[in-house]
PDB file of C-alpha atoms in Angstrom:
ATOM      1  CA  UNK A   1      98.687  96.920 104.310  1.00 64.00           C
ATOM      2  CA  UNK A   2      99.202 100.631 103.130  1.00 69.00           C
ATOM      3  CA  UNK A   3     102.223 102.280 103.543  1.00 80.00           C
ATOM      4  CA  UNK A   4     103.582 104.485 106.049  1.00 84.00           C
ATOM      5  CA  UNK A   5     101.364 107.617 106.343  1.00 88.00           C
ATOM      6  CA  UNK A   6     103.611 110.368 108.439  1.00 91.00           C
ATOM      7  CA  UNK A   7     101.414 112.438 110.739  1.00 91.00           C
ATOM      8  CA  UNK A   8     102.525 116.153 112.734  1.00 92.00           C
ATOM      9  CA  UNK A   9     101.094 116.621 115.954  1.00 89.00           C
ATOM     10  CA  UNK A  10     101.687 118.100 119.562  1.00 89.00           C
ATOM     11  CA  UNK A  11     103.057 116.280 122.475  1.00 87.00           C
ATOM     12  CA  UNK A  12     103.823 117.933 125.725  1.00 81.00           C
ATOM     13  CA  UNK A  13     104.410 121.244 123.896  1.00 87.00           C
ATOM     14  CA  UNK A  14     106.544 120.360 121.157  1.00 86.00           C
ATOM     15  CA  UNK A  15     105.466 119.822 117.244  1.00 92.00           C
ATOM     16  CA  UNK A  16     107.131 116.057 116.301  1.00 90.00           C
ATOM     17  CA  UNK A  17     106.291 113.853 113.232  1.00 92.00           C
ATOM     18  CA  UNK A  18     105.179 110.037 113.118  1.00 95.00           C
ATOM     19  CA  UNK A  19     104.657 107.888 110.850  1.00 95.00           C
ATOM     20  CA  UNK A  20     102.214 104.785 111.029  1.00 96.00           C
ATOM     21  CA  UNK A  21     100.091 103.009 108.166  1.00 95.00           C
ATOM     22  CA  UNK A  22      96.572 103.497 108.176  1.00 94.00           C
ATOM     23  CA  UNK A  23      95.656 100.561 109.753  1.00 95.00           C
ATOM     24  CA  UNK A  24      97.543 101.568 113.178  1.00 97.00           C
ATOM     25  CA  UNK A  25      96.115 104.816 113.083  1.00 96.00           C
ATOM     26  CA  UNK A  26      92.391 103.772 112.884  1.00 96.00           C
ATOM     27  CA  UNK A  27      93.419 101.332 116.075  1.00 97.00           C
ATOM     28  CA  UNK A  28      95.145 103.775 118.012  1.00 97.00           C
ATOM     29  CA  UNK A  29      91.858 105.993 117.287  1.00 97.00           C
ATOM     30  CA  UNK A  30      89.530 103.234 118.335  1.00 97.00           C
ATOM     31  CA  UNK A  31      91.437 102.483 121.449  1.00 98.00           C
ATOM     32  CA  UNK A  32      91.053 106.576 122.429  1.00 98.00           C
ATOM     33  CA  UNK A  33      87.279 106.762 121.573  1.00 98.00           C
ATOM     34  CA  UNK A  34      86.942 103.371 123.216  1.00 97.00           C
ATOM     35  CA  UNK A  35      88.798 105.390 126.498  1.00 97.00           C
ATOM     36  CA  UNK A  36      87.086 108.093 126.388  1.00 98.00           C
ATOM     37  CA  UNK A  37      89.731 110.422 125.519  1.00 96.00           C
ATOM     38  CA  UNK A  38      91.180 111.995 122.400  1.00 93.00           C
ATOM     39  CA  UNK A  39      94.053 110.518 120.393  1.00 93.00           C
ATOM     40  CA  UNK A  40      96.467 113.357 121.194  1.00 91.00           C
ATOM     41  CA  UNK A  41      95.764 112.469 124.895  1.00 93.00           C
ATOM     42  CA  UNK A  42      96.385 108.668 124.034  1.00 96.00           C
ATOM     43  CA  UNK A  43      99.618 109.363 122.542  1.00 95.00           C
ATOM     44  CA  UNK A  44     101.047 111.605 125.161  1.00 94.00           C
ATOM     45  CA  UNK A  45     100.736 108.931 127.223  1.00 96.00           C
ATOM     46  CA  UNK A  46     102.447 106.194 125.462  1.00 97.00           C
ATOM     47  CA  UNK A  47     105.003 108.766 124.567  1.00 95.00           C
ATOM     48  CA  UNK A  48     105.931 109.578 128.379  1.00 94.00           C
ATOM     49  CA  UNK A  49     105.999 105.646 129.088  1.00 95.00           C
ATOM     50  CA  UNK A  50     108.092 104.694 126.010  1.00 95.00           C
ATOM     51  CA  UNK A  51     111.681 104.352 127.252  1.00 93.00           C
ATOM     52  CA  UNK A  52     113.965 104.449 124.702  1.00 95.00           C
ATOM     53  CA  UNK A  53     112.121 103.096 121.891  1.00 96.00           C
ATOM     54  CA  UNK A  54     110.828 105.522 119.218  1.00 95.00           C
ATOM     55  CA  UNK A  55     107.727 106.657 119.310  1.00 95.00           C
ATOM     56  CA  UNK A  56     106.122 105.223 115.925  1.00 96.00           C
ATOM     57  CA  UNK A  57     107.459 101.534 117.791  1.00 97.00           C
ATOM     58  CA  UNK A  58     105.907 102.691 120.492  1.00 98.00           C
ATOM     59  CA  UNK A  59     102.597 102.772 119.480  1.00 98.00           C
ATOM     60  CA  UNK A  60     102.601  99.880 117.096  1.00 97.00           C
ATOM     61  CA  UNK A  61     103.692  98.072 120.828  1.00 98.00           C
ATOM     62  CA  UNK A  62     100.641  99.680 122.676  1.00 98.00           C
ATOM     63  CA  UNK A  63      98.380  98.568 119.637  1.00 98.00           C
ATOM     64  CA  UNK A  64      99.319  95.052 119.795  1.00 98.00           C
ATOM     65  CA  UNK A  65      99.169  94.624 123.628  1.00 97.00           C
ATOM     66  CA  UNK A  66      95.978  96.182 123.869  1.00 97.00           C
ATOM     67  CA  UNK A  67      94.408  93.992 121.124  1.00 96.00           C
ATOM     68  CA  UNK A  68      96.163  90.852 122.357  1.00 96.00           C
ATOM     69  CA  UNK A  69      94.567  92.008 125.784  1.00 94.00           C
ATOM     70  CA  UNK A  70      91.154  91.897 124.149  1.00 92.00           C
ATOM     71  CA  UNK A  71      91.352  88.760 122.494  1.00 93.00           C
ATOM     72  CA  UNK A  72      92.837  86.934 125.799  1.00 92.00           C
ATOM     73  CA  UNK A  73      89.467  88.242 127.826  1.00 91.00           C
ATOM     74  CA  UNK A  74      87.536  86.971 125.021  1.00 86.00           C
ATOM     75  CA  UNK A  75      88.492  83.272 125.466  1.00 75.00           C
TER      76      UNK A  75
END
């Protein structure tokens, strides 16, 4: 697995910074394109739903469950 690649981008108005290796980024991308929407638009969402968890946890989380989701409907 690569290392932490650190990303700036827009959320509800405000510049923030994430980091994520590669391989999260390429899922989180799929899951968007697989949507229908852009990543920004996939982000802001798992950013308003987050709690109190950061945000890079946060979509590590979402990648997981969504995969794990795929892979139950699959057997």
């Amino acid at each position: 697995m690569n290392p932490e690649r650190k990303r700036s981008l827009s959320i509800a108005g405000h510049r923030t910074s994430v980091s994520l290796e590669d391989e999260f980024w390429n899922a989180l991308k799929e899951i968007a394109a697989g949507e229908g929407r852009s990543l920004a638009a996939l982000i802001a969402e798992i950013d308003t739903a987050r709690g109190d968890i950061n945000l890079s946890a946060a979509l590590r989380l979402h990648t997981l469950a969504h995969f794990r989701r795929l892979a139950e409907s699959s057997t």
